[in-house]
Every structure is written in structure tokens, then in C-alpha cells.
PDB file of C-alpha atoms in Angstrom:
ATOM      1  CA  UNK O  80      -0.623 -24.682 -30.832  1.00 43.00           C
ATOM      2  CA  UNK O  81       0.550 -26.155 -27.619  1.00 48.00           C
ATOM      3  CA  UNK O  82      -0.473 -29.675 -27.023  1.00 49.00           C
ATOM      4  CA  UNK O  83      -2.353 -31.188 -23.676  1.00 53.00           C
ATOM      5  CA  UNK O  84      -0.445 -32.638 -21.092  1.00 53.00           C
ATOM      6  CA  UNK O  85      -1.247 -36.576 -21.412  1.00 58.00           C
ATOM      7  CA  UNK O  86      -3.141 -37.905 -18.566  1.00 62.00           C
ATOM      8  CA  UNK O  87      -0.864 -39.887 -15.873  1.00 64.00           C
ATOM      9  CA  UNK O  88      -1.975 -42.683 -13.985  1.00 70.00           C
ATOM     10  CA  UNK O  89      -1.750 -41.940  -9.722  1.00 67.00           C
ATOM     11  CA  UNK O  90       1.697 -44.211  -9.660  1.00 72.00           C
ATOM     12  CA  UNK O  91       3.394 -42.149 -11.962  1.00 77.00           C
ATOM     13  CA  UNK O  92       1.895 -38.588 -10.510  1.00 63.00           C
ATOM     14  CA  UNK O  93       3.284 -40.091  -6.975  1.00 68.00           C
ATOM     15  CA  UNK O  94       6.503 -40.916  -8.502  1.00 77.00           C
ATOM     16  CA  UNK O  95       7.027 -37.168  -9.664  1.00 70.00           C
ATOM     17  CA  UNK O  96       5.573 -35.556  -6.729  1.00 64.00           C
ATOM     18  CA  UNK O  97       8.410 -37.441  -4.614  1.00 70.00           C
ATOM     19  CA  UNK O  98      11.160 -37.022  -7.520  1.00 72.00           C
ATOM     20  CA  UNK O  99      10.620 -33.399  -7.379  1.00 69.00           C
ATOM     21  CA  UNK O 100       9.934 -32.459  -3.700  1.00 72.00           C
ATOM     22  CA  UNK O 101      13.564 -31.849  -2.949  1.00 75.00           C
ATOM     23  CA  UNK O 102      14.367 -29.566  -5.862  1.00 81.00           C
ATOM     24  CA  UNK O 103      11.168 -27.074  -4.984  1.00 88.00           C
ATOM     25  CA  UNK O 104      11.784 -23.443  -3.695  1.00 92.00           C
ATOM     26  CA  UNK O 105      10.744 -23.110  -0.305  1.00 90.00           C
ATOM     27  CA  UNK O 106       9.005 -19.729   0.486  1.00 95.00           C
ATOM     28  CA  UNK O 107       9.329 -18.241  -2.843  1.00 97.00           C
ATOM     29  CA  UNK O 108       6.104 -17.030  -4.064  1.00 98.00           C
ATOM     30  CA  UNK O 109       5.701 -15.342  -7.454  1.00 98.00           C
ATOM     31  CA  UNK O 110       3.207 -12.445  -7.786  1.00 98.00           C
ATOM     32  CA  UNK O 111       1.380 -10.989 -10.653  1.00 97.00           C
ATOM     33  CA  UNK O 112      -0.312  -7.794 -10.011  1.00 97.00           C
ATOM     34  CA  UNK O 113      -3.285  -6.946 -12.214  1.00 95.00           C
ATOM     35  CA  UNK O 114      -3.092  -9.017 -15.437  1.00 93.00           C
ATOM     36  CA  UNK O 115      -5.154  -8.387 -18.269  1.00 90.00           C
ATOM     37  CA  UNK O 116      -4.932 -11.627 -20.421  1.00 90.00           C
ATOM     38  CA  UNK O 117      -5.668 -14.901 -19.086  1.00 89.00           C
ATOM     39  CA  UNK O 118      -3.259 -16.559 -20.808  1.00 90.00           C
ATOM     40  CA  UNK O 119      -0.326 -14.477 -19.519  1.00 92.00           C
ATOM     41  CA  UNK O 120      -1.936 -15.583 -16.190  1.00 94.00           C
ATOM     42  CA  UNK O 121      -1.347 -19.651 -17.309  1.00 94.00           C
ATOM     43  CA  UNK O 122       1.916 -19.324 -18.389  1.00 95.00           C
ATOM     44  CA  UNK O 123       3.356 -17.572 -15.566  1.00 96.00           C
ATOM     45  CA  UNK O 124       1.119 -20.590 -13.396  1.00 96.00           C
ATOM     46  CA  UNK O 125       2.935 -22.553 -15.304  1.00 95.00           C
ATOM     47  CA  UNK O 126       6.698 -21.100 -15.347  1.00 97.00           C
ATOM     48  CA  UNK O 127       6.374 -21.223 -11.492  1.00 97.00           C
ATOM     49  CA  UNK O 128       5.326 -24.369 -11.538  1.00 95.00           C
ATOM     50  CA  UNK O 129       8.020 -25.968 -13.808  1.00 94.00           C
ATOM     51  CA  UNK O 130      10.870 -23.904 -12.152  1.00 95.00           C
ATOM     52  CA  UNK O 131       9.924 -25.202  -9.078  1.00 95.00           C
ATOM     53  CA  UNK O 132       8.157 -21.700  -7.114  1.00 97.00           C
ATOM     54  CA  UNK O 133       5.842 -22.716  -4.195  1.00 95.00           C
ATOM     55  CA  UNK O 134       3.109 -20.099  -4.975  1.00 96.00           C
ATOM     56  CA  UNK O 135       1.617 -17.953  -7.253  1.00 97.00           C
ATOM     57  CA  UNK O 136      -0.370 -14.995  -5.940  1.00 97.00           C
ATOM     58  CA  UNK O 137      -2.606 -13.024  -7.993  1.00 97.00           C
ATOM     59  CA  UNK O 138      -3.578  -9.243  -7.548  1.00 97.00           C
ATOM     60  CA  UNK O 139      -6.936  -9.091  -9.475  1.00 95.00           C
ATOM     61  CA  UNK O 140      -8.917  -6.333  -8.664  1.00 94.00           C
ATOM     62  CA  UNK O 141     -11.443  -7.117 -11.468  1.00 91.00           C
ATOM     63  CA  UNK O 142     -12.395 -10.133 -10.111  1.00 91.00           C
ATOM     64  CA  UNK O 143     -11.911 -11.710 -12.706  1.00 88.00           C
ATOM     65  CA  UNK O 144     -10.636 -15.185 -10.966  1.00 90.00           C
ATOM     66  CA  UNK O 145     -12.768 -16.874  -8.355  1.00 89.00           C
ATOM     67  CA  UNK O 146     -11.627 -16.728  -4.879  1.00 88.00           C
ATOM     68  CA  UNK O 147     -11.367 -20.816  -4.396  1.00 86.00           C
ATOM     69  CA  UNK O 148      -8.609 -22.351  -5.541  1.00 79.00           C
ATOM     70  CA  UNK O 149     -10.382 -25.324  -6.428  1.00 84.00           C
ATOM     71  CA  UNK O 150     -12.607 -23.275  -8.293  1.00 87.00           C
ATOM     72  CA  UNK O 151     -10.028 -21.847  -9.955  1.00 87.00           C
ATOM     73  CA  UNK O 152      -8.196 -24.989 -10.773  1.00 85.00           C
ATOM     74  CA  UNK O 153     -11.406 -26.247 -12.502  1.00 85.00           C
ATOM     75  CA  UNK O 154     -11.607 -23.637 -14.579  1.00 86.00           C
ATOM     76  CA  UNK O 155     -11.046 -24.521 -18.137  1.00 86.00           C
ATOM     77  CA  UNK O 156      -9.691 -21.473 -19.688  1.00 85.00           C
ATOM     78  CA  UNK O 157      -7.228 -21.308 -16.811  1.00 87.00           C
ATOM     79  CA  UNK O 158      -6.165 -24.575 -16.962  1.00 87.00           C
ATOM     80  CA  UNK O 159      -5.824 -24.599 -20.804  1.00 87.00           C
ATOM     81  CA  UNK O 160      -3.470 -21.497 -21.017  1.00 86.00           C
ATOM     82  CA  UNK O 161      -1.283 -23.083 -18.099  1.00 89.00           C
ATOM     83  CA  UNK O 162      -1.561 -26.477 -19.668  1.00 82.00           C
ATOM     84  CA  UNK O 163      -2.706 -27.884 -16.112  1.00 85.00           C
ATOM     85  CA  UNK O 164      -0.153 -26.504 -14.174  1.00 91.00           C
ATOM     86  CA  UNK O 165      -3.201 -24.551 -12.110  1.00 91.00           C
ATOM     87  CA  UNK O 166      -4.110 -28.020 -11.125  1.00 89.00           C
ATOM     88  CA  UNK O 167      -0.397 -28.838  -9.295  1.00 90.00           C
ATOM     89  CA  UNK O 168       0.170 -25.153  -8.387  1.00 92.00           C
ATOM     90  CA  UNK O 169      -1.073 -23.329  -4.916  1.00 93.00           C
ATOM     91  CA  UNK O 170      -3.059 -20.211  -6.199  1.00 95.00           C
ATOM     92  CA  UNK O 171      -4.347 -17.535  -4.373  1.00 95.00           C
ATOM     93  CA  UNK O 172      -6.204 -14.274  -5.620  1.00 95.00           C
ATOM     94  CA  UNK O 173      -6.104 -10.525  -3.597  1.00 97.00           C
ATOM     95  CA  UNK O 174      -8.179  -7.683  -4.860  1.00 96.00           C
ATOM     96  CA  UNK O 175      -5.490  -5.314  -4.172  1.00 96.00           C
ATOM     97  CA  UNK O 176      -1.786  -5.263  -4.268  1.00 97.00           C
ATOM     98  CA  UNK O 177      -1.979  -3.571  -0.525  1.00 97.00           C
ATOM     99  CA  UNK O 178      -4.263  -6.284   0.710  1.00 97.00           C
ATOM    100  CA  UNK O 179      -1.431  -8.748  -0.995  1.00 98.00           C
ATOM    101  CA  UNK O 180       1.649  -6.992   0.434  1.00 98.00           C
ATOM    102  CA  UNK O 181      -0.168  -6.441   4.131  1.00 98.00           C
ATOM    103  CA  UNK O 182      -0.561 -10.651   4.186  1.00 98.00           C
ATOM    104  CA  UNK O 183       2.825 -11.076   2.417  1.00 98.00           C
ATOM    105  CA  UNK O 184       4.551  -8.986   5.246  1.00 98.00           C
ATOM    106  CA  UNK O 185       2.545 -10.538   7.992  1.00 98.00           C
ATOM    107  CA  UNK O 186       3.858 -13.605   6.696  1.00 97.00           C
ATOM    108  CA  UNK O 187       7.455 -12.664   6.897  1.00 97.00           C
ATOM    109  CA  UNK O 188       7.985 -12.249   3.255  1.00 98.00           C
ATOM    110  CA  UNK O 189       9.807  -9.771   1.441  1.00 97.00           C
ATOM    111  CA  UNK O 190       9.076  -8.656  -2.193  1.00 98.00           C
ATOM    112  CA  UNK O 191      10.873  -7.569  -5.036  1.00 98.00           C
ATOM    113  CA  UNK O 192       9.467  -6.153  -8.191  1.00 97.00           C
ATOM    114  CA  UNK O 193      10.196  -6.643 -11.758  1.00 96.00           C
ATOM    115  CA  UNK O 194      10.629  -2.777 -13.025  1.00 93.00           C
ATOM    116  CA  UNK O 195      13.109  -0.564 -14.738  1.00 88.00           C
ATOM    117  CA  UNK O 196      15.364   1.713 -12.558  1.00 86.00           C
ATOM    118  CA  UNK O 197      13.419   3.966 -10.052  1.00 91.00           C
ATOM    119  CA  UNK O 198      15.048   6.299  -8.859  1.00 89.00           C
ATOM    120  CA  UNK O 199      15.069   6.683  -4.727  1.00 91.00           C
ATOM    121  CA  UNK O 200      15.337   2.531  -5.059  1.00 94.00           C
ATOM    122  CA  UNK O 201      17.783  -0.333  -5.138  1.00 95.00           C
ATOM    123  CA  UNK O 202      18.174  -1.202  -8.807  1.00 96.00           C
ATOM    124  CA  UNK O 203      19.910  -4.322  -9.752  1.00 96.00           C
ATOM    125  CA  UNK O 204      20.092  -6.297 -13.187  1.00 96.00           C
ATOM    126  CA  UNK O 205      19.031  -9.652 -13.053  1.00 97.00           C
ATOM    127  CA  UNK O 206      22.473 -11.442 -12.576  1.00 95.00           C
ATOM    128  CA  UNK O 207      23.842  -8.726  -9.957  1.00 95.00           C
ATOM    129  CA  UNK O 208      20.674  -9.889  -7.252  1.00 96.00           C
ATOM    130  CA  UNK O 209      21.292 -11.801  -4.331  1.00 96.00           C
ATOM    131  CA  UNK O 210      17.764 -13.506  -3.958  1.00 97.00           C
ATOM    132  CA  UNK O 211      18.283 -15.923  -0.971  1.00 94.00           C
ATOM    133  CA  UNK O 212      19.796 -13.686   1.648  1.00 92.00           C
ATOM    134  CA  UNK O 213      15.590 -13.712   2.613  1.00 94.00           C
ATOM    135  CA  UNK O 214      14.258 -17.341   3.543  1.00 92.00           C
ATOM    136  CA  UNK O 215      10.917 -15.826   2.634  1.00 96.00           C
ATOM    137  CA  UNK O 216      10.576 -13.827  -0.686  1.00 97.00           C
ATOM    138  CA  UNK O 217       8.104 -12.450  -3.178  1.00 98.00           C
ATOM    139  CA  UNK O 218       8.610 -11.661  -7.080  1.00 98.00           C
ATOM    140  CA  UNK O 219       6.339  -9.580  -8.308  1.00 98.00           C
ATOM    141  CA  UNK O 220       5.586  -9.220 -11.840  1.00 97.00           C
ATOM    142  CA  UNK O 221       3.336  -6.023 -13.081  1.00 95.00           C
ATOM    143  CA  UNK O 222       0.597  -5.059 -15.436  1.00 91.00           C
ATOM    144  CA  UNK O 223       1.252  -6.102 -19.345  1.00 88.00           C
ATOM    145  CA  UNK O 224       0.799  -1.735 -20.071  1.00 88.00           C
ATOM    146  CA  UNK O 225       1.175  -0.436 -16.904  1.00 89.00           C
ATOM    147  CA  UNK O 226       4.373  -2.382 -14.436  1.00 91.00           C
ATOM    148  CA  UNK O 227       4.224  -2.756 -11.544  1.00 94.00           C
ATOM    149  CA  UNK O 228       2.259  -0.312  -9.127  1.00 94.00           C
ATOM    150  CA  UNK O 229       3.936   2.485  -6.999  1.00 94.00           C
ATOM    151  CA  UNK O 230       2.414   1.000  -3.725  1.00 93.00           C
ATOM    152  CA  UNK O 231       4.609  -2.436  -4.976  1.00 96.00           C
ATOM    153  CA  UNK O 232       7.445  -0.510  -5.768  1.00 96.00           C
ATOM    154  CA  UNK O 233       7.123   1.431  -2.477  1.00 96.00           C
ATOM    155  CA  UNK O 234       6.841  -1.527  -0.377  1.00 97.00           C
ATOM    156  CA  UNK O 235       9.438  -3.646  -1.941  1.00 97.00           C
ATOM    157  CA  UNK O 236      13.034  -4.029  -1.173  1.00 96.00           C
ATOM    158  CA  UNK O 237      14.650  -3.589  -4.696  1.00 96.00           C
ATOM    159  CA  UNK O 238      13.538  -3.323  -8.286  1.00 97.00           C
ATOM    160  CA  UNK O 239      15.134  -5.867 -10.500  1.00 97.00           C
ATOM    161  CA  UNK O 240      15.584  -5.202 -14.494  1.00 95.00           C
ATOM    162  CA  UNK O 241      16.125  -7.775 -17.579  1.00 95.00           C
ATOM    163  CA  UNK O 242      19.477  -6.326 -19.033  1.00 93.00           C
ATOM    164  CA  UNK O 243      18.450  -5.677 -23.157  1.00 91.00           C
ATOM    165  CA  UNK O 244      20.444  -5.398 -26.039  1.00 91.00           C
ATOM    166  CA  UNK O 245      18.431  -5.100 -29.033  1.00 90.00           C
ATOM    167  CA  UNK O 246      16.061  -2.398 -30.666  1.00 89.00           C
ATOM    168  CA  UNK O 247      13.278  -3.816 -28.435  1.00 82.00           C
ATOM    169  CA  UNK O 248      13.905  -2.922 -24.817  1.00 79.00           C
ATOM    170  CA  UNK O 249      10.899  -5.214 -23.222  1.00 83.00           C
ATOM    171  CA  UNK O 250       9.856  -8.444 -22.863  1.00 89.00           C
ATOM    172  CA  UNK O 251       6.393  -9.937 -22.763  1.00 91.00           C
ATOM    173  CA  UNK O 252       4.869 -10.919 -19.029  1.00 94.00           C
ATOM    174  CA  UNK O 253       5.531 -14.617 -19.857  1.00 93.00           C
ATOM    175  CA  UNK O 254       8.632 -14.187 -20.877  1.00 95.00           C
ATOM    176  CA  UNK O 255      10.284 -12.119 -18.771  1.00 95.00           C
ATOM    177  CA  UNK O 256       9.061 -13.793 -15.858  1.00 97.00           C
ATOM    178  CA  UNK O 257      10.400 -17.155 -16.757  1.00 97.00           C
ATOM    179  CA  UNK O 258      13.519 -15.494 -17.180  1.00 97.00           C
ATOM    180  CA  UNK O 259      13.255 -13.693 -13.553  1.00 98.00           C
ATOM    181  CA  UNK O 260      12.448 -16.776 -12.300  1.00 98.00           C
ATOM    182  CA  UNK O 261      14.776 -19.177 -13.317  1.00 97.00           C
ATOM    183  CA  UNK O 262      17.694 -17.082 -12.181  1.00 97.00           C
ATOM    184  CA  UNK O 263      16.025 -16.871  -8.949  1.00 97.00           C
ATOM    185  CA  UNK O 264      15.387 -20.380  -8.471  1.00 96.00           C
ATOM    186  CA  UNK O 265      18.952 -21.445  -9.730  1.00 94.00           C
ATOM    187  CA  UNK O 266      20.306 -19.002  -6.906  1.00 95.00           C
ATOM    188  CA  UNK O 267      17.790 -20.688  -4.459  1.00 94.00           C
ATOM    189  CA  UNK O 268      18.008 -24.290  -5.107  1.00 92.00           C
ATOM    190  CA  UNK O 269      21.784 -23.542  -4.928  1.00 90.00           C
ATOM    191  CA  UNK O 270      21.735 -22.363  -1.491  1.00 87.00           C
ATOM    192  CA  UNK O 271      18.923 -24.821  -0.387  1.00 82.00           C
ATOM    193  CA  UNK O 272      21.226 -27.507  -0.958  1.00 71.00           C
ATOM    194  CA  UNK O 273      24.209 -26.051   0.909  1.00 73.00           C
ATOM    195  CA  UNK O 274      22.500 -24.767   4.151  1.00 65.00           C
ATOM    196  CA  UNK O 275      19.341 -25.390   6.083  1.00 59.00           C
ATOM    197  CA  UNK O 276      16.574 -23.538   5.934  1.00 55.00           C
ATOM    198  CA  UNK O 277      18.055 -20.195   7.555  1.00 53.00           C
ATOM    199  CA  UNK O 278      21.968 -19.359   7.782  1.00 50.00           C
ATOM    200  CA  UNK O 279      21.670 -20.141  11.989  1.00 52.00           C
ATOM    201  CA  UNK O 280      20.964 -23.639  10.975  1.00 58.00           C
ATOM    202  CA  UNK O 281      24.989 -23.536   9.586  1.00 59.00           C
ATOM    203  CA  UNK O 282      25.917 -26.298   6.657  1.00 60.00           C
ATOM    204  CA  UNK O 283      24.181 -29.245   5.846  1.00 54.00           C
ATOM    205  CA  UNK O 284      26.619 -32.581   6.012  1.00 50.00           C
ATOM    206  CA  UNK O 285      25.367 -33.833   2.863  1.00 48.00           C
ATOM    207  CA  UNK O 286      24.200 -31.230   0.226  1.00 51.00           C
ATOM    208  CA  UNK O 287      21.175 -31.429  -1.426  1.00 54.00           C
ATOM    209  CA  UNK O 288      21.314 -32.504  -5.173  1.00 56.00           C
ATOM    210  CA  UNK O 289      20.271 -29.268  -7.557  1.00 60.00           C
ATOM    211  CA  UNK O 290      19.919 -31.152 -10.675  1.00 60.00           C
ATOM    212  CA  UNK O 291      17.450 -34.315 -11.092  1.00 57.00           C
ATOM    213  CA  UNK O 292      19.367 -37.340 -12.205  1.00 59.00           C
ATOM    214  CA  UNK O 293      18.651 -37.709 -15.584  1.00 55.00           C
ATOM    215  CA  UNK O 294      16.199 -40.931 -15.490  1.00 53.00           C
ATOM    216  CA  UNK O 295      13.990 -39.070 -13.609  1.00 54.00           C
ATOM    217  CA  UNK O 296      13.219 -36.514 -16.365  1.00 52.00           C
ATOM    218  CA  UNK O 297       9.936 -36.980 -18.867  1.00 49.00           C
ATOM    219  CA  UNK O 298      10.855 -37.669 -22.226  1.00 42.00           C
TER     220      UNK O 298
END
């Protein structure tokens, strides 16, 4: 059983916030599409928010999540299976993935989806994606049975697969997508500290620091 995050005092929540600010992924949002158990829904919330993602968007067409994100963030079964990472983490619900992918594009973001190979499609394994060539991008993750949706598929620009080696050939939704997600933030923080925000902005003079010094890590 997981323990609960110990309660900080507003100095040392201020202290992270500004130890941390530099090493967050600008414009990467991670997206889950339809998830059936709330506490695959917390620990995604919280593998975005410990890998540094911006956003988590969530494709609920059960309504099973309220549409505030306060609301949301106050909501104890949420906030349990995250450990309070809701609380620290921007949040938004859709009701479908089309109504997610029409604000996404409108937005300038481009997605790609977390499926096996489909055929008509870009297919990569994890390592062989290039995910910062886009200064806005979406990762979608699909249902626990189901994967992702053929709308999401459609509508994205590749599908990218967890290479497996073993008897088992899948991973859980929590897993995998802390795995997805750390290789893309890796790539991401990497280029975020070597060039501005877009390639037409050229080099920075200093680069940005990808690792935090090691005082600033919680024991």
C-alpha cells in the first residue's frame, strides 16, 4: 500500500514549484481516452506529473469525472490513486475523443497514439520516435481492453509501440505510459535546453540544465 504524500508547508511547495519550473515539458499534453479504472486514471495523473508533462486530458464519455478541475482535484478517490498529483496537475475532461482532437488541433497540437502497428500508418518503436520535431504534441494512451480508438488513430500522426520480449506482449495503462512518457520527456527536456522554444528561435547561449542538481531532490 502506497503511502500519503506528507503535507508541505507553502515555503517548501514554493521552493519546488521554482526548482522544477525549468525542467517541465512545454506543450506536451498526455491523453487518456476512455479509462475504466480510476486508479489507472491517478497514476497516469501522476506519471505526468512527476516526469514533468504540462497536461493531462481525459476522454470520458461516461462522465464519470466532473467537468471542474477544482472539482476534480477535490475529489478523494482521485486524489488518493494519484497520491495528490491531481492537486499540482492541469486536468481537463472531453466526452469524446473527436471533441478532444477538434480542440487539440485548434490548438496547434499534434497527437500520437500508443498502439501496435496499423497498417496504412507510421509505426515506430519507442526509441526510433522523434517526439520534439512538434513544439506542440499530444500522447495518447487508450482503453485498458479496447486501445486506442480508430478516430485517434485516424487523426494522429504515428502510432508508437513498447518493443516486448517476453511471453507477455502488453503492459498495463500505468505502466506503459510511464514508460512512453519518460522517453518522451528525456527527448524533450533534451531539446528544450539546447534551442528555444521553436527551431527559428536558433541555439540558446547557455543551455538549459536537464538534470536537477542533486540537493534539490526529496529524500
Amino acid at each position: 500500500m502506497e503511502n500519503a504524500e506528507p503535507k508541505k508547508s507553502k515555503a517548501t511547495v514554493r521552493k519546488r514549484a521554482d526548482a522544477i519550473k525549468a525542467f517541465r515539458c512545454k506543450n506536451l499534453i498526455a491523453v487518456i481516452e476512455d479509462p475504466v479504472d480510476i486508479k489507472n486514471i491517478g497514476t497516469v495523473i501522476r506519471n505526468a506529473n512527476a516526469l514533468g508533462v504540462e497536461k493531462v486530458y481525459i476522454v470520458d464519455p461516461r462522465g464519470s469525472l466532473p467537468d471542474d478541475w477544482q472539482e476534480m482535484r477535490e475529489r478523494k478517490s482521485l486524489s488518493k490513486t494519484s497520491v495528490s498529483a491531481v492537486k499540482w496537475t492541469f486536468v481537463k475532461r472531453f466526452d469524446t475523443a473527436d471533441a478532444c482532437l477538434d480542440h487539440l488541433e485548434k490548438q496547434g497540437f499534434v497527437s500520437v497514439v500508443t498502439s501496435p502497428h496499423v497498417k496504412g500508418k507510421t509505426n515506430v518503436f519507442l526509441h526510433e520516435g522523434d517526439y520534439t520535431k512538434h513544439a506542440k504534441l499530444a500522447v495518447w494512451f487508450g482503453n485498458e481492453k479496447r486501445g486506442i480508438t480508430d478516430s485517434a488513430v485516424e487523426r494522429s500522426e504515428m502510432c508508437v509501440a513498447v518493443p516486448m520480449f517476453g511471453m507477455i506482449e502488453s503492459l498495463n495503462l500505468g505502466t506503459s505510459s510511464g514508460i512512453v512518457l519518460y522517453e518522451v520527456t528525456k527527448q524533450r527536456r533534451e531539446y528544450q535546453s539546447t534551442y528555444r522554444r521553436s527551431r527559428s528561435k536558433g541555439k540558446r547561449s547557455k543551455p538549459l540544465p536537464t538534470v536537477m542538481p542533486r540537493e534539490d531532490h526529496e529524500d
